[in-house]
XYZ file of N, CA and C in Angstrom:
720
model
N 0.824 -1.196 0.000
C 0.000 0.000 0.000
C 0.856 1.243 0.000
N 0.519 2.229 -0.800
C 1.311 3.435 -0.931
C 0.403 4.659 -0.959
N 0.998 5.819 -1.120
C 0.235 7.051 -1.267
C -0.278 7.225 -2.691
N 0.062 6.275 -3.565
C -0.414 6.300 -4.944
C -1.212 5.041 -5.285
N -1.852 4.443 -4.293
C -2.666 3.256 -4.531
C -2.017 1.983 -4.037
N -2.671 0.846 -4.333
C -2.151 -0.466 -3.940
C -1.309 -1.018 -5.071
N -0.089 -1.407 -4.748
C 0.831 -1.903 -5.760
C 1.301 -3.297 -5.360
N 1.148 -4.245 -6.274
C 1.629 -5.605 -6.038
C 3.039 -5.716 -6.607
N 3.964 -6.149 -5.761
C 5.366 -6.251 -6.172
C 5.961 -7.555 -5.661
N 7.072 -7.930 -6.227
C 7.830 -9.056 -5.706
C 9.298 -8.667 -5.623
N 10.019 -9.362 -4.766
C 11.439 -9.074 -4.594
C 12.236 -9.905 -5.587
N 13.016 -9.239 -6.416
C 13.835 -9.913 -7.419
C 15.226 -9.292 -7.405
N 16.231 -10.102 -7.039
C 17.614 -9.624 -6.993
C 17.759 -8.375 -6.117
N 17.089 -8.436 -4.967
C 17.155 -7.371 -3.966
C 16.588 -6.042 -4.458
N 15.738 -6.084 -5.462
C 15.010 -4.901 -5.902
C 13.535 -5.246 -5.979
N 12.678 -4.228 -5.979
C 11.240 -4.434 -6.019
C 10.735 -4.361 -7.454
N 10.138 -5.454 -7.935
C 9.635 -5.520 -9.296
C 8.121 -5.300 -9.299
N 7.660 -4.342 -10.087
C 6.249 -4.002 -10.171
C 5.472 -5.104 -10.889
N 4.296 -5.491 -10.351
C 3.457 -6.505 -10.969
C 2.083 -5.965 -11.363
N 1.426 -5.253 -10.451
C 0.058 -4.819 -10.701
C -0.264 -3.653 -9.785
N -1.367 -2.955 -10.054
C -1.752 -1.858 -9.184
C -3.265 -1.691 -9.161
N -3.752 -1.112 -8.062
C -5.164 -0.781 -7.899
C -5.233 0.632 -7.352
N -5.923 1.522 -8.080
C -5.944 2.919 -7.710
C -7.370 3.459 -7.732
N -7.499 4.736 -7.431
C -8.809 5.372 -7.415
C -9.488 5.250 -8.769
N -8.710 5.357 -9.834
C -9.283 5.257 -11.179
C -9.789 3.849 -11.483
N -9.344 2.841 -10.682
C -9.835 1.469 -10.843
C -10.985 1.150 -9.893
N -11.360 2.110 -9.036
C -12.503 1.856 -8.168
C -12.317 2.174 -6.703
N -11.063 2.343 -6.223
C -10.849 2.697 -4.827
C -11.401 4.096 -4.545
N -11.826 4.335 -3.313
C -12.313 5.661 -2.938
C -11.163 6.625 -2.650
N -9.961 6.088 -2.454
C -8.800 6.928 -2.187
C -7.536 6.204 -2.649
N -6.587 6.945 -3.213
C -5.298 6.376 -3.602
C -4.364 6.205 -2.408
N -4.638 6.908 -1.325
C -3.727 6.910 -0.179
C -4.100 5.766 0.760
N -3.326 4.680 0.692
C -3.635 3.464 1.440
C -2.737 3.371 2.661
N -3.362 3.224 3.822
C -2.620 3.166 5.081
C -2.348 1.735 5.524
N -3.279 0.814 5.282
C -3.113 -0.556 5.774
C -3.742 -1.552 4.817
N -3.135 -2.733 4.732
C -3.644 -3.799 3.880
C -3.697 -5.095 4.684
N -4.791 -5.847 4.522
C -4.931 -7.147 5.177
C -5.347 -8.182 4.143
N -4.664 -9.318 4.121
C -5.073 -10.467 3.317
C -5.601 -11.512 4.282
N -6.934 -11.785 4.248
C -7.493 -12.713 5.220
C -7.453 -14.151 4.722
N -7.990 -15.065 5.530
C -7.884 -16.497 5.230
C -8.660 -16.908 3.979
N -9.545 -16.047 3.506
C -10.318 -16.331 2.300
C -9.714 -15.650 1.075
N -8.458 -15.176 1.216
C -7.763 -14.459 0.150
C -8.506 -13.187 -0.266
N -9.240 -12.611 0.665
C -9.866 -11.319 0.442
C -8.910 -10.226 0.912
N -8.722 -9.213 0.080
C -7.862 -8.084 0.423
C -8.708 -6.944 0.975
N -8.296 -6.427 2.127
C -8.945 -5.275 2.751
C -7.971 -4.105 2.688
N -8.435 -2.969 2.166
C -7.611 -1.774 2.063
C -8.172 -0.691 2.976
N -7.363 -0.234 3.913
C -7.741 0.895 4.755
C -7.101 2.152 4.205
N -7.885 3.189 3.972
C -7.384 4.361 3.266
C -7.452 5.629 4.109
N -6.777 6.654 3.619
C -6.886 7.993 4.175
C -8.155 8.633 3.617
N -9.154 8.793 4.466
C -10.384 9.514 4.132
C -11.207 8.857 3.024
N -10.953 7.588 2.714
C -11.736 6.887 1.710
C -12.402 5.641 2.247
N -12.386 5.456 3.568
C -13.027 4.295 4.165
C -12.295 2.996 3.883
N -13.074 1.922 3.717
C -12.543 0.576 3.527
C -12.981 0.056 2.166
N -12.044 -0.573 1.455
C -12.376 -1.279 0.227
C -12.014 -2.742 0.411
N -12.888 -3.625 -0.055
C -12.711 -5.065 0.111
C -12.689 -5.699 -1.281
N -11.563 -6.351 -1.614
C -11.392 -6.938 -2.941
C -11.403 -8.460 -2.847
N -12.399 -9.083 -3.492
C -12.508 -10.536 -3.570
C -12.494 -10.928 -5.037
N -11.383 -11.556 -5.470
C -11.250 -11.839 -6.891
C -11.191 -10.531 -7.662
N -12.160 -10.311 -8.533
C -12.240 -9.055 -9.273
C -13.381 -8.175 -8.781
N -14.029 -8.588 -7.692
C -15.160 -7.843 -7.138
C -14.676 -6.903 -6.042
N -14.967 -5.610 -6.203
C -14.537 -4.600 -5.248
C -15.748 -4.041 -4.511
N -15.764 -4.194 -3.179
C -16.849 -3.685 -2.340
C -16.296 -2.556 -1.480
N -16.980 -1.421 -1.446
C -16.483 -0.249 -0.730
C -17.399 0.121 0.431
N -16.780 0.449 1.564
C -17.509 0.948 2.721
C -16.980 2.348 3.011
N -17.874 3.285 3.175
C -17.456 4.654 3.457
C -18.392 5.264 4.488
N -18.180 6.532 4.805
C -19.005 7.210 5.799
C -20.475 7.240 5.353
N -20.710 7.111 4.065
C -22.078 7.130 3.555
C -22.765 5.764 3.666
N -21.999 4.735 4.091
C -22.613 3.411 4.215
C -22.575 2.944 5.658
N -21.656 1.999 5.984
C -21.678 1.385 7.309
C -20.612 1.907 8.265
N -19.673 2.712 7.789
C -18.565 3.134 8.629
C -18.638 4.626 8.932
N -18.662 4.992 10.210
C -18.784 6.399 10.575
C -17.491 7.178 10.395
N -16.359 6.502 10.218
C -15.070 7.177 10.047
C -14.409 6.666 8.763
N -13.581 7.510 8.146
C -13.057 7.177 6.831
C -11.544 7.027 6.778
N -10.844 7.334 7.876
C -9.382 7.229 7.911
C -9.037 5.938 8.646
N -8.752 4.858 7.916
C -8.572 3.530 8.480
C -7.078 3.223 8.612
N -6.648 2.837 9.810
C -5.218 2.659 10.066
C -4.813 1.240 10.457
N -5.761 0.350 10.784
C -5.384 -0.998 11.245
C -6.516 -1.984 10.985
N -6.122 -3.250 10.744
C -7.059 -4.350 10.535
C -6.600 -5.570 11.324
N -7.527 -6.462 11.633
C -7.184 -7.807 12.113
C -8.368 -8.719 11.871
N -8.082 -9.959 11.512
C -9.110 -10.979 11.329
C -9.262 -11.762 12.623
N -10.469 -11.783 13.183
C -10.713 -12.472 14.446
C -11.137 -13.916 14.206
N -12.125 -14.109 13.347
C -12.548 -15.464 12.969
C -13.134 -15.393 11.568
N -13.917 -16.410 11.191
C -14.432 -16.470 9.828
C -15.334 -15.305 9.458
N -15.937 -14.652 10.452
C -16.933 -13.640 10.128
C -16.689 -12.269 10.759
N -15.685 -12.156 11.632
C -15.472 -10.898 12.350
C -14.073 -10.346 12.053
N -14.011 -9.054 11.750
C -12.749 -8.357 11.589
C -12.716 -7.174 12.551
N -11.523 -6.836 13.003
C -11.321 -5.627 13.790
C -10.831 -4.521 12.871
N -11.273 -3.318 13.144
C -10.897 -2.172 12.321
C -10.556 -1.019 13.246
N -9.396 -0.383 13.015
C -8.977 0.755 13.830
C -8.876 2.007 12.986
N -9.104 3.154 13.605
C -9.141 4.407 12.849
C -8.112 5.418 13.364
N -7.949 6.473 12.581
C -7.012 7.549 12.891
C -7.417 8.301 14.148
N -8.704 8.294 14.450
C -9.212 9.024 15.613
C -9.164 8.205 16.900
N -8.650 6.957 16.848
C -8.539 6.138 18.045
C -9.764 5.304 18.342
N -10.590 5.032 17.334
C -11.755 4.172 17.501
C -11.433 2.753 17.057
N -12.082 1.777 17.715
C -11.951 0.374 17.324
C -13.353 -0.171 17.066
N -13.526 -0.788 15.892
C -14.810 -1.347 15.496
C -14.692 -2.856 15.300
N -15.767 -3.569 15.650
C -15.928 -4.970 15.269
C -16.784 -4.966 14.009
N -16.297 -5.593 12.946
C -16.997 -5.586 11.671
C -17.493 -6.995 11.355
N -18.789 -7.127 11.162
C -19.390 -8.416 10.848
C -20.473 -8.221 9.804
N -20.387 -9.013 8.741
C -21.371 -8.969 7.656
C -21.579 -7.549 7.145
N -20.467 -6.829 7.021
C -20.526 -5.499 6.456
C -20.996 -4.411 7.392
N -21.279 -4.742 8.646
C -21.743 -3.751 9.610
C -20.697 -3.563 10.705
N -20.517 -2.309 11.108
C -19.486 -1.987 12.083
C -20.084 -1.537 13.404
N -19.562 -2.079 14.507
C -19.993 -1.684 15.856
C -18.782 -1.153 16.611
N -18.880 0.080 17.101
C -17.772 0.674 17.845
C -17.623 -0.016 19.194
N -16.407 -0.516 19.474
C -16.139 -1.184 20.744
C -15.190 -0.390 21.639
N -14.528 0.616 21.087
C -13.594 1.409 21.892
C -13.451 2.790 21.261
N -13.395 3.798 22.112
C -13.130 5.163 21.667
C -12.111 5.770 22.617
N -10.993 6.196 22.085
C -9.956 6.786 22.914
C -10.461 8.038 23.621
N -10.054 8.189 24.875
C -10.414 9.376 25.640
C -9.359 10.464 25.505
N -8.268 10.155 24.788
C -7.208 11.137 24.591
C -7.711 12.305 23.756
N -7.485 13.515 24.213
C -7.979 14.695 23.505
C -6.972 15.109 22.438
N -6.929 14.321 21.378
C -6.057 14.619 20.246
C -6.762 14.165 18.972
N -6.755 14.996 17.918
C -7.386 14.583 16.668
C -6.586 13.526 15.931
N -5.337 13.306 16.373
C -4.471 12.324 15.734
C -4.009 11.312 16.775
N -4.731 10.216 16.892
C -4.391 9.165 17.840
C -4.696 7.809 17.199
N -3.955 7.445 16.150
C -4.321 6.270 15.359
C -4.155 4.943 16.096
N -5.036 4.020 15.765
C -4.825 2.608 16.127
C -3.760 2.091 15.168
N -2.618 1.698 15.699
C -1.476 1.327 14.864
C -1.562 -0.118 14.408
N -1.938 -1.011 15.316
C -1.912 -2.437 14.992
C -2.812 -3.213 15.929
N -3.212 -4.397 15.464
C -3.873 -5.409 16.287
C -3.019 -6.669 16.259
N -3.118 -7.464 17.316
C -2.450 -8.757 17.314
C -3.268 -9.745 18.143
N -3.370 -10.977 17.663
C -4.025 -12.052 18.408
C -2.970 -12.904 19.074
N -3.111 -13.065 20.385
C -2.182 -13.865 21.178
C -3.004 -14.902 21.926
N -3.196 -16.088 21.293
C -4.095 -17.071 21.871
C -5.513 -16.533 21.836
N -6.140 -16.470 23.013
C -7.494 -15.934 23.091
C -7.511 -14.426 23.320
N -6.326 -13.842 23.529
C -6.252 -12.405 23.756
C -6.244 -11.642 22.435
N -6.887 -10.490 22.439
C -6.816 -9.567 21.310
C -6.221 -8.269 21.834
N -5.093 -7.863 21.251
C -4.399 -6.668 21.692
C -4.483 -5.588 20.622
N -4.488 -4.343 21.065
C -4.502 -3.205 20.150
C -3.437 -2.206 20.596
N -2.642 -1.742 19.643
C -1.643 -0.712 19.923
C -2.179 0.621 19.400
N -2.392 1.570 20.330
C -2.944 2.879 19.987
C -1.876 3.932 20.303
N -1.688 4.886 19.401
C -0.569 5.821 19.446
C -0.294 6.402 20.827
N -1.302 7.020 21.437
C -1.087 7.673 22.729
C -1.672 6.905 23.904
N -2.456 5.861 23.640
C -3.074 5.089 24.713
C -2.221 3.898 25.127
N -1.301 3.462 24.257
C -0.440 2.332 24.565
C -0.994 1.017 24.052
N -0.510 -0.087 24.627
C -0.943 -1.424 24.242
C -2.127 -1.837 25.104
N -3.248 -2.129 24.463
C -4.489 -2.439 25.156
C -4.876 -3.891 24.935
N -5.510 -4.487 25.933
C -6.123 -5.807 25.774
C -7.629 -5.612 25.708
N -8.252 -6.174 24.666
C -9.683 -5.984 24.434
C -10.436 -7.267 24.736
N -11.628 -7.126 25.272
C -12.512 -8.269 25.459
C -13.698 -8.136 24.510
N -14.376 -9.251 24.231
C -15.526 -9.198 23.337
C -16.669 -8.386 23.936
N -16.640 -8.183 25.240
C -17.668 -7.366 25.888
C -17.363 -5.877 25.784
N -16.154 -5.564 25.295
C -15.787 -4.157 25.166
C -14.920 -3.639 26.293
N -14.546 -4.509 27.260
C -13.668 -4.095 28.359
C -12.247 -3.887 27.834
N -11.531 -2.923 28.406
C -10.183 -2.586 27.955
C -9.234 -2.540 29.146
N -8.076 -3.182 29.002
C -7.033 -3.157 30.023
C -5.748 -2.653 29.382
N -5.102 -1.669 29.986
C -3.841 -1.139 29.475
C -2.701 -2.041 29.949
N -1.971 -2.637 28.989
C -0.856 -3.521 29.320
C 0.478 -2.789 29.359
N 0.608 -1.766 28.510
C 1.864 -1.022 28.463
C 1.596 0.390 27.954
N 2.175 1.374 28.627
C 1.995 2.761 28.212
C 2.758 3.040 26.920
N 2.334 4.043 26.201
C 2.966 4.403 24.934
C 4.193 5.273 25.163
N 5.206 5.116 24.276
C 6.357 6.008 24.271
C 6.294 6.994 23.116
N 5.276 6.853 22.268
C 5.095 7.764 21.151
C 5.903 7.432 19.919
N 6.673 6.313 19.936
C 7.497 5.946 18.792
C 7.102 4.593 18.220
N 5.982 4.029 18.667
C 5.566 2.706 18.225
C 5.071 2.731 16.784
N 5.430 1.695 16.002
C 4.975 1.602 14.611
C 4.270 0.282 14.311
N 4.430 -0.733 15.181
C 3.786 -2.020 14.928
C 3.776 -2.862 16.196
N 2.832 -3.812 16.246
C 2.743 -4.797 17.320
C 2.478 -6.143 16.654
N 3.305 -7.153 16.987
C 3.247 -8.424 16.275
C 3.436 -9.593 17.225
N 3.034 -10.776 16.766
C 3.325 -12.016 17.477
C 4.508 -12.671 16.773
N 5.647 -12.718 17.452
C 6.890 -13.188 16.858
C 7.526 -14.219 17.777
N 7.757 -15.419 17.234
C 8.342 -16.513 18.019
C 7.570 -16.724 19.322
N 6.260 -16.754 19.185
C 5.336 -17.049 20.286
C 5.313 -16.004 21.390
N 5.779 -14.796 21.106
C 5.644 -13.726 22.083
C 5.275 -12.423 21.398
N 4.609 -11.568 22.133
C 4.200 -10.277 21.604
C 5.393 -9.330 21.612
N 5.635 -8.683 20.472
C 6.711 -7.703 20.390
C 6.139 -6.365 19.934
N 6.818 -5.303 20.334
C 6.449 -3.953 19.920
C 7.610 -3.380 19.108
N 7.302 -2.913 17.910
C 8.309 -2.330 17.029
C 8.211 -0.818 17.124
N 9.336 -0.196 17.474
C 9.410 1.263 17.516
C 10.312 1.754 16.387
N 10.444 3.063 16.251
C 11.187 3.623 15.134
C 12.644 3.176 15.108
N 13.240 2.903 16.287
C 14.652 2.525 16.317
C 14.940 1.311 17.190
N 13.908 0.584 17.592
C 14.139 -0.608 18.390
C 12.951 -1.547 18.323
N 13.217 -2.809 18.710
C 12.178 -3.830 18.827
C 12.268 -4.393 20.236
N 11.138 -4.407 20.962
C 11.144 -4.859 22.349
C 10.054 -5.898 22.564
N 10.279 -6.783 23.538
C 9.269 -7.749 23.939
C 8.313 -7.088 24.918
N 7.175 -7.732 25.139
C 6.170 -7.157 26.026
C 6.690 -7.013 27.448
N 7.625 -7.877 27.848
C 8.181 -7.788 29.198
C 9.310 -6.753 29.306
N 9.578 -6.035 28.219
C 10.580 -4.973 28.256
C 11.936 -5.351 27.693
N 12.169 -6.639 27.404
C 13.462 -7.052 26.841
C 13.657 -6.427 25.459
N 14.849 -5.901 25.219
C 15.149 -5.301 23.920
C 15.704 -6.380 22.992
N 15.025 -6.596 21.872
C 15.443 -7.603 20.901
C 16.337 -7.018 19.819
N 16.192 -5.729 19.593
C 16.977 -5.075 18.537
C 17.006 -3.577 18.805
N 18.152 -2.959 18.557
C 18.264 -1.511 18.640
C 19.168 -1.035 17.516
N 18.738 -0.023 16.776
C 19.551 0.511 15.696
C 20.768 1.223 16.262
N 21.867 1.177 15.508
C 23.101 1.810 15.938
C 23.104 3.300 15.649
N 24.071 4.001 16.223
C 24.172 5.445 16.035
C 24.432 5.806 14.578
N 25.078 4.882 13.848
C 25.396 5.150 12.442
C 24.260 4.846 11.487
N 23.173 4.280 11.997
C 22.029 3.956 11.143
C 21.164 5.208 10.992
N 21.237 5.832 9.810
C 20.527 7.090 9.598
C 19.155 6.880 8.978
N 18.550 5.741 9.246
C 17.197 5.444 8.769
C 16.383 4.962 9.963
N 15.072 4.893 9.770
C 14.212 4.433 10.857
C 13.250 3.364 10.351
N 12.652 2.662 11.297
C 11.658 1.634 10.977
C 10.289 2.296 10.888
N 9.513 1.922 9.854
C 8.206 2.520 9.649
C 7.045 1.544 9.791
N 7.309 0.248 9.636
C 6.262 -0.755 9.756
C 6.947 -2.118 9.807
N 6.184 -3.175 10.059
C 6.769 -4.513 10.153
C 5.720 -5.575 9.903
N 6.150 -6.717 9.387
C 5.286 -7.879 9.229
C 6.075 -9.126 9.608
N 5.353 -10.215 9.830
C 5.967 -11.537 9.988
C 5.674 -12.326 8.725
N 6.712 -12.852 8.097
C 6.545 -13.666 6.889
C 7.415 -14.910 7.018
N 6.763 -16.071 6.958
C 7.472 -17.357 7.110
C 8.320 -17.359 8.375
N 7.727 -16.879 9.470
C 8.330 -16.850 10.803
C 9.547 -15.940 10.897
N 9.713 -15.048 9.921
C 10.812 -14.077 9.971
C 10.237 -12.676 10.124
N 10.952 -11.834 10.856
C 10.542 -10.458 11.064
C 11.100 -9.592 9.937
N 10.205 -8.971 9.170
C 10.595 -8.097 8.077
C 10.198 -6.673 8.443
N 11.164 -5.773 8.359
C 10.950 -4.381 8.730
C 10.925 -3.509 7.487
N 9.926 -2.631 7.413
C 9.857 -1.653 6.343
C 10.541 -0.402 6.836
N 11.701 -0.095 6.255
C 12.527 1.010 6.710
C 12.588 2.098 5.639
N 13.184 3.228 5.986
C 13.281 4.327 5.034
C 13.998 3.910 3.750
N 14.980 3.015 3.874
C 15.791 2.667 2.704
C 15.354 1.376 2.028
N 14.283 0.717 2.521
C 13.806 -0.511 1.893
C 13.370 -1.558 2.899
N 13.340 -2.818 2.448
C 12.936 -3.934 3.305
C 14.162 -4.571 3.940
N 14.085 -4.795 5.246
C 15.173 -5.460 5.967
C 14.605 -6.640 6.728
N 15.353 -7.729 6.783
C 14.923 -8.923 7.482
C 15.867 -9.179 8.651
N 15.297 -9.508 9.796
C 16.085 -9.759 10.997
C 16.639 -11.177 10.957
N 17.929 -11.319 11.228
C 18.549 -12.637 11.241
C 17.953 -13.497 12.341
N 18.056 -14.812 12.198
C 17.442 -15.723 13.159
C 18.015 -15.571 14.559
N 19.273 -15.133 14.653
C 19.858 -14.911 15.976
C 19.627 -13.480 16.471
N 18.845 -12.691 15.679
C 18.480 -11.318 16.040
C 19.701 -10.427 16.234
N 20.778 -10.715 15.501
C 22.004 -9.943 15.644
C 22.214 -8.925 14.533
N 21.556 -9.122 13.387
C 21.768 -8.188 12.291
C 20.533 -8.094 11.409
N 20.465 -6.991 10.656
C 19.392 -6.754 9.710
C 19.964 -6.780 8.297
N 19.420 -7.639 7.458
C 19.881 -7.728 6.075
C 18.931 -6.950 5.175
N 19.493 -6.076 4.343
C 18.694 -5.331 3.378
C 18.356 -6.263 2.222
N 17.079 -6.605 2.063
C 16.677 -7.566 1.030
C 16.043 -6.902 -0.184
N 15.670 -5.636 -0.079
C 15.123 -4.914 -1.228
C 15.243 -3.423 -0.975
N 15.883 -2.730 -1.894
C 16.034 -1.291 -1.768
C 14.766 -0.586 -2.223
N 14.512 0.550 -1.602
C 13.354 1.360 -1.965
C 13.835 2.630 -2.636
N 13.097 3.048 -3.669
C 13.439 4.293 -4.338
C 12.874 5.497 -3.587
N 12.056 5.231 -2.600
C 11.453 6.294 -1.796
C 10.934 5.698 -0.518
N 10.008 6.389 0.157
C 9.496 5.923 1.431
C 8.096 5.336 1.337
N 7.569 5.203 0.114
C 6.199 4.726 -0.032
C 5.998 3.329 0.527
N 7.025 2.483 0.423
C 6.885 1.104 0.852
C 6.634 0.993 2.350
N 6.942 2.025 3.090
C 6.777 1.976 4.544
C 5.322 2.103 4.961
N 4.447 2.483 4.039
C 3.093 2.787 4.420
C 2.244 1.613 4.819
N 2.470 0.452 4.216
C 1.650 -0.700 4.546
C 2.274 -1.961 3.988
N 1.803 -3.097 4.466
C 2.313 -4.378 3.983
C 1.216 -5.400 4.013
N 1.327 -6.398 3.149
C 0.363 -7.483 3.127
C 1.049 -8.759 3.530
N 0.471 -9.454 4.502
C 1.068 -10.706 4.961
C -0.030 -11.742 5.098
N 0.053 -12.897 4.394
C -0.971 -13.927 4.541
C -1.027 -14.432 5.970
N -2.258 -14.745 6.434
C -2.412 -15.250 7.799
C -2.131 -16.738 7.824
């Protein structure tokens, strides 16, 4: 996902090769895509800046906007809960449960800021966690109860389940939920981390200069694809 639409690419010889694209002119409500989710049914969900949600199944594109089932249009996070329920987070700090095309608000941040995005969701067994910019890492219940597990430092970019533990990715470090530091960028590293995914049990970081993969011993980051700009940091698609 980029600021110019959804672009399908593959890594070839440590460079990004363009394959396909989906933009506003093809049916999206907005070219500026913040988050992408590929669910277990191979349905693609696109969360956009001010364009709501678009759902692509095969060649069928279904759009949800403020004029339909979603009261907010700046979508920043997704998660698949089960066969019929998805979680959706917004730029304003709201969390919705989405079922059969209908959205029910389950959380609204009390932080008095117009910019308090839900950054990520993660499933840890039966727990559902949400990382919110200024609210920190939250544990959500299906009844709507919320417990704060960790306060925010303001530099968080992702929350993931990695090697059977919850990790928090910040702009210059990766830490476990118990506070252990798994990775920290060096003083000579003049780039930052912008997003992260887990692919084939490996941690892949979207950085200013491209895609980097963390070694299995967590001692080094290998640059696996260079970026010509920072668009690649905006979103990533990872099969569940």
